[in-house]
Short mmCIF file of C-alpha atoms in Angstrom, two decimals:
data_model
loop_
_atom_site.label_atom_id
_atom_site.label_comp_id
_atom_site.label_asym_id
_atom_site.label_seq_id
_atom_site.Cartn_x
_atom_site.Cartn_y
_atom_site.Cartn_z
CA MET A 1 69.28 15.65 64.83
CA HIS A 2 71.25 12.64 63.44
CA SER A 3 75.01 12.14 63.57
CA THR A 4 75.35 9.91 60.50
CA ARG A 5 77.58 11.18 57.70
CA GLU A 6 76.62 10.40 54.18
CA SER A 7 79.43 10.36 51.58
CA ARG A 8 78.95 12.56 48.55
CA SER A 9 81.18 15.37 46.98
CA THR A 10 80.68 18.80 48.44
CA THR A 11 82.31 20.44 45.43
CA VAL A 12 80.28 21.60 42.34
CA PRO A 13 80.87 24.34 39.73
CA THR A 14 79.53 27.63 40.45
CA ILE A 15 76.33 28.11 38.49
CA LEU A 16 76.90 31.89 37.77
CA ALA A 17 80.55 32.40 36.62
CA THR A 18 82.57 33.88 33.70
CA THR A 19 86.20 32.72 32.94
CA SER A 20 88.74 35.26 31.72
CA PRO A 21 91.65 34.34 29.06
CA ASP A 22 94.03 34.57 31.85
CA GLY A 23 92.27 31.97 34.10
CA SER A 24 90.75 34.17 36.35
CA VAL A 25 86.98 33.76 36.98
CA ARG A 26 84.27 36.51 37.64
CA CYS A 27 81.55 35.24 40.11
CA GLY A 28 78.09 36.17 39.53
CA VAL A 29 76.38 34.69 42.66
CA CYS A 30 76.55 37.82 44.93
CA ALA A 31 76.71 41.53 44.60
CA HIS A 32 80.57 41.31 45.23
CA ARG A 33 80.98 39.79 41.75
CA CYS A 34 84.60 38.73 42.84
CA LEU A 35 87.25 38.30 40.31
CA VAL A 36 88.74 35.07 41.70
CA ARG A 37 92.35 34.33 40.34
CA PRO A 38 93.72 30.72 40.02
CA ASP A 39 94.11 28.98 43.53
CA ARG A 40 92.35 31.71 45.21
CA HIS A 41 88.89 32.01 46.75
CA GLY A 42 86.18 34.59 46.80
CA ILE A 43 85.20 36.80 49.80
CA CYS A 44 82.60 34.31 50.96
CA GLY A 45 85.34 31.75 51.55
CA VAL A 46 83.90 28.86 50.06
CA ARG A 47 84.15 29.57 46.19
CA VAL A 48 87.70 28.64 44.90
CA ASN A 49 89.29 28.95 41.38
CA GLU A 50 90.58 25.58 40.67
CA GLY A 51 92.24 25.34 37.41
CA GLY A 52 90.08 28.12 35.71
CA THR A 53 86.87 26.60 37.09
CA LEU A 54 85.19 28.28 39.88
CA VAL A 55 83.77 25.77 42.33
CA CYS A 56 81.76 25.75 45.55
CA HIS A 57 83.05 23.56 48.25
CA ALA A 58 79.87 24.00 50.42
CA TYR A 59 77.23 21.95 48.48
CA GLY A 60 75.59 19.86 51.05
CA ALA A 61 78.22 20.39 53.66
CA VAL A 62 75.86 21.30 56.48
CA VAL A 63 77.35 22.96 59.73
CA ALA A 64 74.16 23.95 61.25
CA ILE A 65 70.59 22.18 61.39
CA GLY A 66 67.42 23.15 63.33
CA LEU A 67 63.67 22.71 63.50
CA ASP A 68 62.47 26.26 64.13
CA PRO A 69 59.13 27.94 64.50
CA ILE A 70 58.80 29.98 61.27
CA GLU A 71 58.23 32.95 63.44
CA LYS A 72 61.87 32.74 64.65
CA LYS A 73 63.25 33.47 61.02
CA PRO A 74 61.37 35.99 61.55
CA LEU A 75 58.41 35.41 59.09
CA PHE A 76 55.20 36.55 60.68
CA HIS A 77 53.01 36.47 57.60
CA VAL A 78 53.79 33.09 56.22
CA ALA A 79 51.89 30.05 57.64
CA PRO A 80 52.04 31.26 61.42
CA GLY A 81 52.48 28.46 63.87
CA THR A 82 54.32 26.12 61.48
CA THR A 83 57.98 25.01 61.65
CA ALA A 84 60.96 25.30 59.22
CA TYR A 85 63.58 22.58 58.80
CA SER A 86 66.59 24.93 58.88
CA ILE A 87 70.12 24.65 57.41
CA ALA A 88 73.16 26.35 56.74
CA THR A 89 76.66 25.72 55.36
CA ALA A 90 79.81 27.62 56.42
CA GLY A 91 80.73 30.99 54.58
CA CYS A 92 79.38 34.45 54.05
CA PRO A 93 79.96 37.38 51.79
CA PHE A 94 79.61 39.76 54.65
CA HIS A 95 81.96 40.06 57.64
CA CYS A 96 79.61 41.84 60.08
CA VAL A 97 81.39 42.97 63.39
CA PHE A 98 78.20 42.05 65.20
CA CYS A 99 77.42 38.68 63.76
CA GLN A 100 75.82 36.38 66.17
CA ASN A 101 76.84 33.40 63.89
CA TRP A 102 80.31 34.67 63.19
CA GLU A 103 81.87 31.00 63.67
CA ILE A 104 80.14 29.45 60.84
CA ALA A 105 79.83 32.61 58.88
CA GLN A 106 83.50 33.42 58.96
CA GLY A 107 84.85 30.03 59.69
CA PRO A 108 86.29 29.41 56.02
CA ARG A 109 88.11 32.74 55.98
CA LEU A 110 89.35 32.24 59.75
CA GLY A 111 90.49 28.62 59.19
CA LEU A 112 88.23 27.21 61.62
CA ASP A 113 87.71 23.37 61.70
CA LEU A 114 83.75 23.28 61.68
CA PRO A 115 81.95 19.87 62.28
CA THR A 116 80.18 19.13 59.18
CA ARG A 117 77.56 16.80 58.22
CA ILE A 118 77.06 15.86 54.44
CA LEU A 119 73.50 16.23 53.70
CA PRO A 120 72.18 16.01 50.14
CA PRO A 121 69.17 17.53 48.89
CA GLU A 122 66.90 14.53 48.84
CA ARG A 123 67.83 13.81 52.57
CA VAL A 124 67.14 17.48 53.55
CA VAL A 125 63.52 17.14 52.18
CA ALA A 126 63.05 13.66 53.55
CA GLU A 127 64.20 14.83 57.15
CA ALA A 128 61.78 18.09 56.74
CA VAL A 129 58.91 15.95 56.02
CA SER A 130 59.81 13.39 58.77
CA HIS A 131 59.84 16.13 61.27
CA GLY A 132 56.52 17.59 60.16
CA ALA A 133 57.99 20.84 58.92
CA GLY A 134 56.18 22.98 56.55
CA SER A 135 59.14 24.75 55.02
CA VAL A 136 62.90 24.32 54.37
CA ALA A 137 64.72 27.51 55.49
CA TYR A 138 68.27 28.24 54.20
CA THR A 139 69.37 30.52 56.94
CA TYR A 140 71.97 31.19 59.77
CA VAL A 141 74.45 32.54 57.11
CA GLU A 142 73.89 34.19 53.79
CA PRO A 143 72.38 31.40 51.73
CA THR A 144 73.59 32.63 48.38
CA VAL A 145 77.06 31.21 49.32
CA PHE A 146 75.43 27.64 48.74
CA LEU A 147 73.17 28.88 46.02
CA GLU A 148 73.50 25.56 43.87
CA TYR A 149 72.58 23.36 46.88
CA ALA A 150 69.71 25.69 47.77
CA LEU A 151 68.21 25.53 44.27
CA ASP A 152 68.48 21.60 43.98
CA THR A 153 66.96 21.37 47.54
CA GLY A 154 64.30 23.80 46.80
CA ARG A 155 63.18 22.13 43.69
CA LEU A 156 62.68 18.91 45.50
CA ALA A 157 61.04 20.47 48.50
CA ARG A 158 58.53 22.26 46.14
CA GLU A 159 57.72 18.69 44.78
CA ALA A 160 57.06 17.38 48.38
CA GLY A 161 54.87 20.37 49.08
CA LEU A 162 57.22 22.31 51.19
CA ARG A 163 57.79 26.11 51.12
CA ASN A 164 61.30 27.60 50.55
CA LEU A 165 62.43 30.38 52.75
CA PHE A 166 65.56 32.54 52.59
CA ILE A 167 66.83 34.38 55.66
CA THR A 168 69.22 36.72 53.85
CA ASP A 169 71.51 39.75 53.85
CA GLY A 170 69.97 40.58 50.45
CA TYR A 171 73.12 40.51 48.48
CA ALA A 172 72.05 37.99 45.42
CA THR A 173 72.64 39.37 42.05
CA PRO A 174 69.65 39.77 39.72
CA GLU A 175 70.87 36.70 38.06
CA ALA A 176 70.73 34.72 41.12
CA VAL A 177 67.17 36.06 41.89
CA ASP A 178 66.06 35.05 38.62
CA LEU A 179 67.27 31.41 39.44
CA LEU A 180 65.49 31.53 42.71
CA ALA A 181 62.35 33.04 41.36
CA GLY A 182 60.71 29.72 40.71
CA VAL A 183 61.78 28.05 43.83
CA LEU A 184 61.69 30.60 46.71
CA ASP A 185 58.43 31.29 48.43
CA ALA A 186 59.37 34.01 51.09
CA ALA A 187 62.42 35.72 52.20
CA ASN A 188 63.34 37.85 55.33
CA VAL A 189 65.86 40.26 54.35
CA ASP A 190 68.00 42.09 56.83
CA LEU A 191 68.18 45.68 55.63
CA LYS A 192 70.77 46.48 58.36
CA SER A 193 70.90 50.34 57.88
CA PHE A 194 70.01 53.04 55.24
CA ASP A 195 73.61 54.30 55.25
CA ASP A 196 76.19 53.01 52.93
CA GLY A 197 79.12 53.90 55.27
CA PHE A 198 77.51 51.63 57.97
CA TYR A 199 77.54 48.71 55.25
CA ARG A 200 81.13 49.40 54.25
CA LYS A 201 82.73 49.87 57.71
CA LEU A 202 80.78 47.24 59.87
CA CYS A 203 79.59 44.65 57.21
CA GLY A 204 82.23 44.85 54.31
CA ALA A 205 79.58 45.47 51.78
CA ARG A 206 77.28 48.24 50.12
CA LEU A 207 73.95 49.33 50.59
CA ALA A 208 72.59 49.79 46.81
CA PRO A 209 72.97 46.24 45.94
CA VAL A 210 70.60 45.05 48.88
CA LEU A 211 68.08 47.66 47.88
CA GLU A 212 68.42 46.38 44.21
CA SER A 213 67.97 42.71 45.47
CA ILE A 214 64.92 43.60 47.44
CA VAL A 215 63.37 45.08 44.56
CA ALA A 216 64.30 42.17 42.30
CA MET A 217 62.84 39.63 44.82
CA ARG A 218 59.59 41.72 45.01
CA ARG A 219 59.30 41.58 41.23
CA ALA A 220 59.85 37.92 41.12
CA GLY A 221 56.87 37.34 43.46
CA ILE A 222 58.71 36.30 46.31
CA TRP A 223 56.97 37.35 49.64
CA LEU A 224 59.33 39.82 51.51
CA GLU A 225 59.55 40.83 55.26
CA LEU A 226 62.46 43.11 56.39
CA THR A 227 64.27 43.20 59.59
CA THR A 228 66.62 45.95 61.00
CA LEU A 229 68.90 45.20 64.11
CA ILE A 230 69.00 48.49 66.11
CA ILE A 231 72.49 49.00 67.18
CA PRO A 232 73.05 51.76 69.67
CA GLY A 233 75.01 54.73 68.17
CA ARG A 234 75.48 52.88 64.86
CA ASN A 235 72.03 52.93 62.96
CA ASP A 236 69.50 54.36 65.41
CA ASP A 237 69.65 57.90 64.07
CA GLU A 238 65.98 58.85 63.59
CA GLY A 239 66.69 60.58 60.34
CA GLN A 240 68.06 57.40 58.83
CA LEU A 241 65.21 55.35 60.17
CA ARG A 242 62.66 57.64 58.72
CA ALA A 243 64.42 57.40 55.38
CA LEU A 244 64.55 53.68 55.59
CA THR A 245 60.97 53.23 56.46
CA ARG A 246 59.90 55.63 53.75
CA TRP A 247 61.61 53.65 51.24
CA ILE A 248 59.94 50.31 52.38
CA VAL A 249 56.54 52.00 52.06
CA ASP A 250 57.34 53.60 48.62
CA THR A 251 58.99 50.34 47.38
CA LEU A 252 57.19 47.41 48.88
CA GLY A 253 53.96 49.18 50.01
CA PRO A 254 52.43 49.80 53.54
CA GLU A 255 51.71 46.20 54.19
CA ALA A 256 55.37 44.78 53.86
CA PRO A 257 56.24 43.70 57.46
CA TRP A 258 59.11 45.36 59.17
CA HIS A 259 61.09 43.69 62.08
CA VAL A 260 62.67 45.94 64.50
CA SER A 261 65.14 43.60 66.48
CA ARG A 262 67.07 44.50 69.61
CA PHE A 263 71.00 44.08 69.63
CA PHE A 264 72.82 42.40 72.23
CA PRO A 265 76.60 42.32 72.30
CA ALA A 266 78.37 39.78 69.97
CA HIS A 267 81.57 39.04 68.18
CA ARG A 268 83.65 42.12 67.73
CA MET A 269 81.07 44.48 69.14
CA LEU A 270 81.18 43.38 72.77
CA ASP A 271 81.51 46.85 74.21
CA VAL A 272 78.27 48.13 72.93
CA PRO A 273 75.40 47.85 75.32
CA PRO A 274 71.96 46.42 74.31
CA THR A 275 69.61 48.43 72.51
CA PRO A 276 67.56 50.69 75.16
CA LEU A 277 63.79 49.56 75.02
CA ALA A 278 62.84 53.17 74.41
CA THR A 279 64.89 53.29 71.28
CA LEU A 280 63.05 50.25 70.09
CA ARG A 281 59.78 51.72 70.85
CA ARG A 282 60.69 55.00 69.02
CA ALA A 283 61.92 52.86 66.01
CA ALA A 284 58.52 51.31 65.93
CA GLU A 285 56.74 54.55 66.13
CA ILE A 286 58.85 55.93 63.14
CA GLY A 287 57.79 52.75 61.14
CA ARG A 288 54.26 53.53 61.90
CA GLU A 289 54.34 57.22 61.20
CA ALA A 290 56.00 56.26 57.75
CA GLY A 291 52.91 54.24 56.95
CA ILE A 292 53.93 50.67 57.65
CA ALA A 293 50.95 48.81 58.89
CA HIS A 294 52.91 45.88 60.33
CA VAL A 295 55.70 46.61 62.64
CA TYR A 296 57.19 44.20 65.00
CA VAL A 297 59.79 44.54 67.76
CA GLY A 298 61.83 41.29 68.21
CA ASN A 299 64.32 40.13 71.00
CA ALA A 300 62.27 42.49 73.47
CA PRO A 301 59.31 40.39 74.57
CA GLU A 302 58.76 42.62 77.59
CA LEU A 303 57.38 45.27 75.00
CA GLY A 304 54.78 42.99 73.66
CA LEU A 305 55.00 44.35 70.08
CA GLU A 306 54.73 41.17 67.96
CA ASP A 307 50.87 40.93 67.47
CA THR A 308 49.53 41.34 64.13
CA ARG A 309 46.75 43.55 63.71
CA CYS A 310 44.22 44.06 60.66
CA ALA A 311 45.67 46.93 58.57
CA GLY A 312 41.99 48.06 57.96
CA CYS A 313 40.31 48.14 61.31
CA GLY A 314 42.85 47.17 63.79
CA ARG A 315 41.23 43.97 64.97
CA LEU A 316 43.86 41.64 66.81
CA LEU A 317 44.47 38.67 63.99
CA ILE A 318 47.45 36.75 65.38
CA GLU A 319 48.56 36.72 69.00
CA ARG A 320 52.15 35.83 69.78
CA HIS A 321 53.90 34.95 72.89
CA GLY A 322 57.44 33.99 72.31
CA TYR A 323 57.07 31.49 69.55
CA ARG A 324 53.49 30.55 70.60
CA THR A 325 50.81 31.84 68.33
CA ARG A 326 47.10 31.81 68.11
CA SER A 327 45.33 33.08 64.81
CA HIS A 328 41.89 34.81 64.76
CA LEU A 329 41.98 34.76 60.82
CA THR A 330 39.16 33.36 58.95
CA GLY A 331 39.77 30.07 56.98
CA ASP A 332 40.74 32.06 53.83
CA GLY A 333 43.06 34.51 55.76
CA ARG A 334 40.87 37.39 56.34
CA CYS A 335 39.78 39.62 59.23
CA PRO A 336 36.89 38.27 61.02
CA ALA A 337 35.69 41.84 61.85
CA CYS A 338 35.79 43.71 58.50
CA GLY A 339 36.66 40.93 55.97
CA ARG A 340 40.15 42.66 54.70
CA ALA A 341 42.72 39.95 53.81
CA LEU A 342 45.83 39.86 55.45
CA ALA A 343 49.01 40.23 53.29
CA GLY A 344 51.16 37.22 53.28
CA ARG A 345 51.37 33.82 52.32
CA ASP A 346 49.35 30.53 53.27
CA LEU A 347 47.63 32.41 56.16
CA GLY A 348 44.14 31.20 55.60
CA ARG A 349 45.51 27.56 55.33
CA ALA A 350 47.36 27.69 58.49
CA ALA A 351 44.35 29.29 60.34
CA ALA A 352 42.01 26.62 58.92
CA ARG A 353 44.39 23.74 60.24
CA GLN A 354 44.72 25.53 63.49
CA VAL A 355 48.47 25.05 63.46
CA GLY A 356 50.64 26.24 66.22
CA VAL A 357 50.68 26.16 69.91
CA PRO A 358 47.74 28.30 71.43
CA CYS A 359 48.70 31.31 73.50
CA GLY A 360 47.83 31.71 77.20
#
């Protein structure tokens, strides 16, 4: 949006760290809990042990900026039709072989020279306000890598009346979630599979911490929507999908939205074809059979499975065509037919203001 660089240090001490007598430091930001020895960096690539102090080199060092429809995150039950000022630094605790943003996510570990704009928290908020955004989204990479930056920005965003959104792999520690609890309004968590082997082999992570983080965010009062990218032959087994969707219902309840997303070849998984439409339809059916009231299919507009219907009577509540929306909710976020409230955040306020671009 702007090319001006602003001078400010991008290095800050890690907010969650424990130093050992030998000078190594245990990081408490993500579930890897890296033990970082002097002059070494953690798995994320942006936290470095400098003289016994673990510092983050990503504070305010933004490598991606966008003004996105909130539906693109995807968040379908938070202020529909509004926009989110989206930012990311480099780095990620995962190394997914199918990552679409691998250049910025893996840039620090791969030694890539990424164009960077120094954007202090107050400037993020000012630009979000000036662009008419309703939210600040910490996205494109795993936002816990820039936790300190997100917290400082999030507090200022709250003061300015903006929402704070995490688009996350769900690898924050319980301690990090506690810090985010007073700042974060909503999160979309990638629940990539219900198989620990998938996480270990394809993402360099584990399943259990993701589930623990989802539970911690729910307890903290953060609105949650989950996304699963369906990759042919990797995580499309019906038994696993049934287990995953049952866990969503049992843990988050039937009205927690689940987004099924179509895979397209990317990064180191260029030999795998796009997800067949029939596979996506079946995954959505499995979600509904498990009792999930709000199942959406993304990256496949031809299926037309992105509308929101009332969990009570089935009335069409929000129409979506791409990122264009039309809300039929009442001013207080209820179904006009049966009066049932739609689960989510700021639904009525968005409907009352008639935000978004009408469909049709």
